PDB file of C-alpha atoms in Angstrom:
ATOM      1  CA  VAL A   1      69.619 -50.105 -62.661  1.00 64.00           C
ATOM      2  CA  PRO A   2      66.521 -49.297 -60.580  1.00 66.00           C
ATOM      3  CA  PRO A   3      65.617 -45.642 -60.196  1.00 62.00           C
ATOM      4  CA  VAL A   4      66.989 -43.941 -57.094  1.00 71.00           C
ATOM      5  CA  LYS A   5      63.793 -41.982 -56.473  1.00 73.00           C
ATOM      6  CA  ILE A   6      60.473 -43.473 -57.482  1.00 67.00           C
ATOM      7  CA  PRO A   7      57.750 -40.932 -58.325  1.00 68.00           C
ATOM      8  CA  THR A   8      54.733 -41.063 -56.038  1.00 74.00           C
ATOM      9  CA  GLU A   9      52.344 -39.020 -58.188  1.00 74.00           C
ATOM     10  CA  LEU A  10      51.051 -39.299 -61.724  1.00 69.00           C
ATOM     11  CA  PRO A  11      52.044 -36.450 -64.008  1.00 70.00           C
ATOM     12  CA  THR A  12      49.349 -33.945 -64.912  1.00 73.00           C
ATOM     13  CA  ILE A  13      47.782 -34.489 -68.297  1.00 69.00           C
ATOM     14  CA  ASP A  14      46.898 -31.587 -70.540  1.00 68.00           C
ATOM     15  CA  PRO A  15      43.401 -32.452 -71.910  1.00 67.00           C
ATOM     16  CA  SER A  16      44.171 -30.557 -75.120  1.00 64.00           C
ATOM     17  CA  THR A  17      46.835 -33.159 -75.993  1.00 63.00           C
ATOM     18  CA  ILE A  18      44.369 -36.076 -75.915  1.00 60.00           C
ATOM     19  CA  ALA A  19      43.390 -37.194 -79.398  1.00 54.00           C
ATOM     20  CA  PRO A  20      39.712 -36.918 -80.349  1.00 52.00           C
ATOM     21  CA  PRO A  21      37.853 -40.184 -81.048  1.00 49.00           C
ATOM     22  CA  THR A  22      38.463 -39.934 -84.800  1.00 46.00           C
ATOM     23  CA  ASP A  23      42.218 -40.266 -84.191  1.00 42.00           C
ATOM     24  CA  TRP A  24      42.068 -43.298 -81.902  1.00 44.00           C
ATOM     25  CA  THR A  25      42.630 -45.736 -84.753  1.00 41.00           C
ATOM     26  CA  THR A  26      46.277 -44.627 -84.897  1.00 40.00           C
ATOM     27  CA  HIS A  27      46.947 -45.673 -81.308  1.00 40.00           C
ATOM     28  CA  PRO A  28      49.409 -48.606 -81.293  1.00 41.00           C
ATOM     29  CA  THR A  29      47.224 -50.718 -79.009  1.00 40.00           C
ATOM     30  CA  ALA A  30      43.925 -49.671 -80.579  1.00 38.00           C
ATOM     31  CA  PRO A  31      41.532 -52.618 -80.709  1.00 38.00           C
ATOM     32  CA  VAL A  32      38.853 -53.003 -83.331  1.00 38.00           C
ATOM     33  CA  THR A  33      35.360 -51.732 -82.712  1.00 35.00           C
ATOM     34  CA  THR A  34      33.512 -53.096 -79.699  1.00 37.00           C
ATOM     35  CA  PRO A  35      30.636 -55.311 -80.836  1.00 35.00           C
ATOM     36  CA  GLY A  36      27.517 -53.211 -81.215  1.00 33.00           C
ATOM     37  CA  THR A  37      29.378 -49.916 -81.706  1.00 36.00           C
ATOM     38  CA  GLY A  38      30.885 -48.125 -84.666  1.00 36.00           C
ATOM     39  CA  THR A  39      30.849 -49.242 -88.256  1.00 33.00           C
ATOM     40  CA  GLY A  40      33.178 -52.212 -88.073  1.00 37.00           C
ATOM     41  CA  THR A  41      35.844 -50.336 -90.003  1.00 36.00           C
ATOM     42  CA  GLY A  42      38.435 -50.501 -87.244  1.00 39.00           C
ATOM     43  CA  GLU A  43      37.132 -47.613 -85.177  1.00 40.00           C
ATOM     44  CA  ASN A  44      38.412 -47.738 -81.631  1.00 48.00           C
ATOM     45  CA  SER A  45      36.040 -47.612 -78.707  1.00 60.00           C
ATOM     46  CA  GLY A  46      38.910 -47.602 -76.183  1.00 75.00           C
ATOM     47  CA  PRO A  47      39.890 -44.827 -73.797  1.00 84.00           C
ATOM     48  CA  ALA A  48      41.513 -41.662 -75.117  1.00 78.00           C
ATOM     49  CA  ASN A  49      44.522 -41.995 -72.783  1.00 84.00           C
ATOM     50  CA  GLY A  50      45.168 -45.613 -73.780  1.00 89.00           C
ATOM     51  CA  VAL A  51      44.626 -46.936 -70.246  1.00 93.00           C
ATOM     52  CA  TRP A  52      41.709 -49.315 -69.817  1.00 92.00           C
ATOM     53  CA  ASP A  53      40.007 -50.279 -66.576  1.00 89.00           C
ATOM     54  CA  ALA A  54      38.938 -53.788 -65.596  1.00 90.00           C
ATOM     55  CA  ALA A  55      35.313 -53.214 -66.621  1.00 90.00           C
ATOM     56  CA  MET A  56      36.368 -52.321 -70.182  1.00 90.00           C
ATOM     57  CA  VAL A  57      38.561 -55.331 -71.027  1.00 93.00           C
ATOM     58  CA  ASP A  58      37.703 -58.882 -72.065  1.00 93.00           C
ATOM     59  CA  GLN A  59      40.435 -60.334 -69.848  1.00 94.00           C
ATOM     60  CA  ALA A  60      41.734 -58.335 -66.895  1.00 94.00           C
ATOM     61  CA  VAL A  61      45.337 -58.193 -65.718  1.00 95.00           C
ATOM     62  CA  GLY A  62      46.391 -61.224 -63.698  1.00 93.00           C
ATOM     63  CA  ALA A  63      49.311 -61.653 -61.302  1.00 91.00           C
ATOM     64  CA  ARG A  64      51.792 -64.304 -62.367  1.00 92.00           C
ATOM     65  CA  ALA A  65      52.888 -67.032 -59.971  1.00 90.00           C
ATOM     66  CA  GLY A  66      56.088 -66.301 -58.105  1.00 92.00           C
ATOM     67  CA  ASN A  67      55.608 -62.556 -57.714  1.00 93.00           C
ATOM     68  CA  PRO A  68      57.361 -61.260 -54.605  1.00 94.00           C
ATOM     69  CA  ALA A  69      55.298 -60.264 -51.587  1.00 93.00           C
ATOM     70  CA  PRO A  70      56.209 -56.897 -50.076  1.00 96.00           C
ATOM     71  CA  GLU A  71      58.825 -57.274 -47.370  1.00 95.00           C
ATOM     72  CA  TYR A  72      57.531 -56.378 -43.920  1.00 95.00           C
ATOM     73  CA  PRO A  73      59.697 -53.434 -42.791  1.00 95.00           C
ATOM     74  CA  LEU A  74      61.812 -54.634 -39.865  1.00 94.00           C
ATOM     75  CA  MET A  75      61.296 -51.444 -37.851  1.00 94.00           C
ATOM     76  CA  LEU A  76      57.513 -51.771 -38.113  1.00 95.00           C
ATOM     77  CA  ARG A  77      57.603 -55.506 -37.363  1.00 93.00           C
ATOM     78  CA  ALA A  78      59.672 -54.863 -34.224  1.00 94.00           C
ATOM     79  CA  ALA A  79      57.203 -52.166 -33.139  1.00 94.00           C
ATOM     80  CA  HIS A  80      54.250 -54.532 -33.840  1.00 94.00           C
ATOM     81  CA  VAL A  81      52.755 -52.073 -36.349  1.00 95.00           C
ATOM     82  CA  GLU A  82      50.191 -53.510 -38.760  1.00 95.00           C
ATOM     83  CA  GLY A  83      48.359 -51.847 -41.610  1.00 95.00           C
ATOM     84  CA  HIS A  84      47.601 -51.858 -45.294  1.00 96.00           C
ATOM     85  CA  VAL A  85      48.487 -50.023 -48.483  1.00 96.00           C
ATOM     86  CA  ASP A  86      46.010 -49.244 -51.258  1.00 96.00           C
ATOM     87  CA  VAL A  87      47.817 -48.648 -54.527  1.00 96.00           C
ATOM     88  CA  ARG A  88      46.903 -47.821 -58.120  1.00 96.00           C
ATOM     89  CA  PHE A  89      49.173 -48.500 -61.106  1.00 96.00           C
ATOM     90  CA  VAL A  90      49.132 -49.259 -64.824  1.00 96.00           C
ATOM     91  CA  VAL A  91      50.200 -52.644 -66.168  1.00 96.00           C
ATOM     92  CA  ASP A  92      51.604 -52.303 -69.680  1.00 96.00           C
ATOM     93  CA  THR A  93      51.154 -54.625 -72.646  1.00 95.00           C
ATOM     94  CA  LEU A  94      54.256 -56.609 -71.653  1.00 96.00           C
ATOM     95  CA  GLY A  95      52.890 -57.353 -68.167  1.00 96.00           C
ATOM     96  CA  ARG A  96      55.006 -54.921 -66.167  1.00 96.00           C
ATOM     97  CA  ALA A  97      53.921 -52.093 -63.907  1.00 96.00           C
ATOM     98  CA  GLU A  98      54.730 -48.678 -65.333  1.00 96.00           C
ATOM     99  CA  PRO A  99      56.949 -47.124 -62.614  1.00 96.00           C
ATOM    100  CA  ALA A 100      55.700 -43.568 -63.113  1.00 95.00           C
ATOM    101  CA  SER A 101      52.094 -44.717 -62.727  1.00 96.00           C
ATOM    102  CA  ILE A 102      52.439 -46.166 -59.209  1.00 96.00           C
ATOM    103  CA  GLN A 103      50.262 -44.084 -56.914  1.00 96.00           C
ATOM    104  CA  ILE A 104      49.689 -44.772 -53.231  1.00 96.00           C
ATOM    105  CA  ILE A 105      46.037 -44.112 -52.459  1.00 95.00           C
ATOM    106  CA  ALA A 106      46.177 -44.870 -48.730  1.00 95.00           C
ATOM    107  CA  SER A 107      48.882 -46.199 -46.456  1.00 95.00           C
ATOM    108  CA  ALA A 108      49.341 -46.882 -42.768  1.00 94.00           C
ATOM    109  CA  HIS A 109      53.043 -45.962 -42.989  1.00 95.00           C
ATOM    110  CA  ASP A 110      55.525 -44.712 -45.600  1.00 95.00           C
ATOM    111  CA  ARG A 111      57.724 -47.779 -45.066  1.00 96.00           C
ATOM    112  CA  PHE A 112      54.789 -50.023 -46.006  1.00 96.00           C
ATOM    113  CA  SER A 113      54.362 -47.896 -49.145  1.00 96.00           C
ATOM    114  CA  ASP A 114      58.037 -48.278 -50.065  1.00 97.00           C
ATOM    115  CA  ALA A 115      57.843 -52.060 -49.636  1.00 97.00           C
ATOM    116  CA  VAL A 116      54.755 -52.235 -51.864  1.00 97.00           C
ATOM    117  CA  ARG A 117      56.393 -50.096 -54.572  1.00 97.00           C
ATOM    118  CA  GLN A 118      59.420 -52.394 -54.654  1.00 97.00           C
ATOM    119  CA  ALA A 119      57.255 -55.535 -54.825  1.00 96.00           C
ATOM    120  CA  ILE A 120      55.170 -54.107 -57.692  1.00 97.00           C
ATOM    121  CA  LEU A 121      58.268 -53.109 -59.648  1.00 97.00           C
ATOM    122  CA  HIS A 122      59.622 -56.668 -59.360  1.00 96.00           C
ATOM    123  CA  SER A 123      56.308 -58.356 -60.207  1.00 96.00           C
ATOM    124  CA  ARG A 124      55.090 -59.618 -63.567  1.00 96.00           C
ATOM    125  CA  TYR A 125      51.507 -59.792 -64.753  1.00 96.00           C
ATOM    126  CA  THR A 126      49.459 -61.319 -67.518  1.00 95.00           C
ATOM    127  CA  PRO A 127      48.500 -58.294 -69.650  1.00 96.00           C
ATOM    128  CA  ALA A 128      44.880 -57.291 -70.115  1.00 95.00           C
ATOM    129  CA  MET A 129      43.190 -58.182 -73.406  1.00 95.00           C
ATOM    130  CA  ALA A 130      40.505 -56.250 -75.274  1.00 93.00           C
ATOM    131  CA  HIS A 131      39.205 -57.461 -78.625  1.00 92.00           C
ATOM    132  CA  GLY A 132      42.145 -59.839 -79.011  1.00 92.00           C
ATOM    133  CA  VAL A 133      44.783 -57.153 -78.420  1.00 94.00           C
ATOM    134  CA  ARG A 134      46.971 -56.582 -75.362  1.00 95.00           C
ATOM    135  CA  VAL A 135      46.110 -53.270 -73.697  1.00 95.00           C
ATOM    136  CA  ARG A 136      47.360 -51.197 -70.779  1.00 96.00           C
ATOM    137  CA  GLN A 137      45.122 -51.533 -67.725  1.00 96.00           C
ATOM    138  CA  LEU A 138      44.712 -49.531 -64.545  1.00 96.00           C
ATOM    139  CA  VAL A 139      44.910 -51.788 -61.489  1.00 95.00           C
ATOM    140  CA  GLU A 140      43.931 -51.029 -57.902  1.00 95.00           C
ATOM    141  CA  GLN A 141      45.160 -53.389 -55.218  1.00 94.00           C
ATOM    142  CA  ARG A 142      45.319 -53.591 -51.434  1.00 95.00           C
ATOM    143  CA  PHE A 143      48.332 -55.054 -49.641  1.00 95.00           C
ATOM    144  CA  GLU A 144      47.866 -56.137 -46.010  1.00 95.00           C
ATOM    145  CA  PHE A 145      50.665 -56.135 -43.455  1.00 95.00           C
ATOM    146  CA  GLU A 146      49.665 -58.388 -40.565  1.00 94.00           C
ATOM    147  CA  LEU A 147      51.760 -60.026 -37.875  1.00 92.00           C
ATOM    148  CA  LYS A 148      51.114 -63.671 -37.088  1.00 85.00           C
ATOM    149  CA  ARG A 149      49.995 -64.109 -33.516  1.00 70.00           C
TER     150      ARG A 149
END
């Protein structure tokens, strides 16, 4: 059953709860040491919060074929309103967007934002890879809403 209300903000993170680098090896998605760093004993050079960005991974998240496009809101289509939505979210190691991580950065209209949220929640992705291990990755994406003329 989909959630009735989808969060629009990321929860605050208490920095004191983030493990220091010496504890990163216990993280379930902890990759081995990045070439050229550490001692080669399994030390993790990944992020403390477990979320990687595209510059840190060997293979970035990829959208799978057949993902739904956001539905153009009928009210905005009828009013000839165009715009875009910039969104940030985390794709987990199974290739799904983490619902609580979906954050609208910029949007021309709330109805565009709602359509994008629904499309992301129904989309599947190829998970990011770092050092041969699937990792969670932060993704930023722009969705355009344009009317054909």
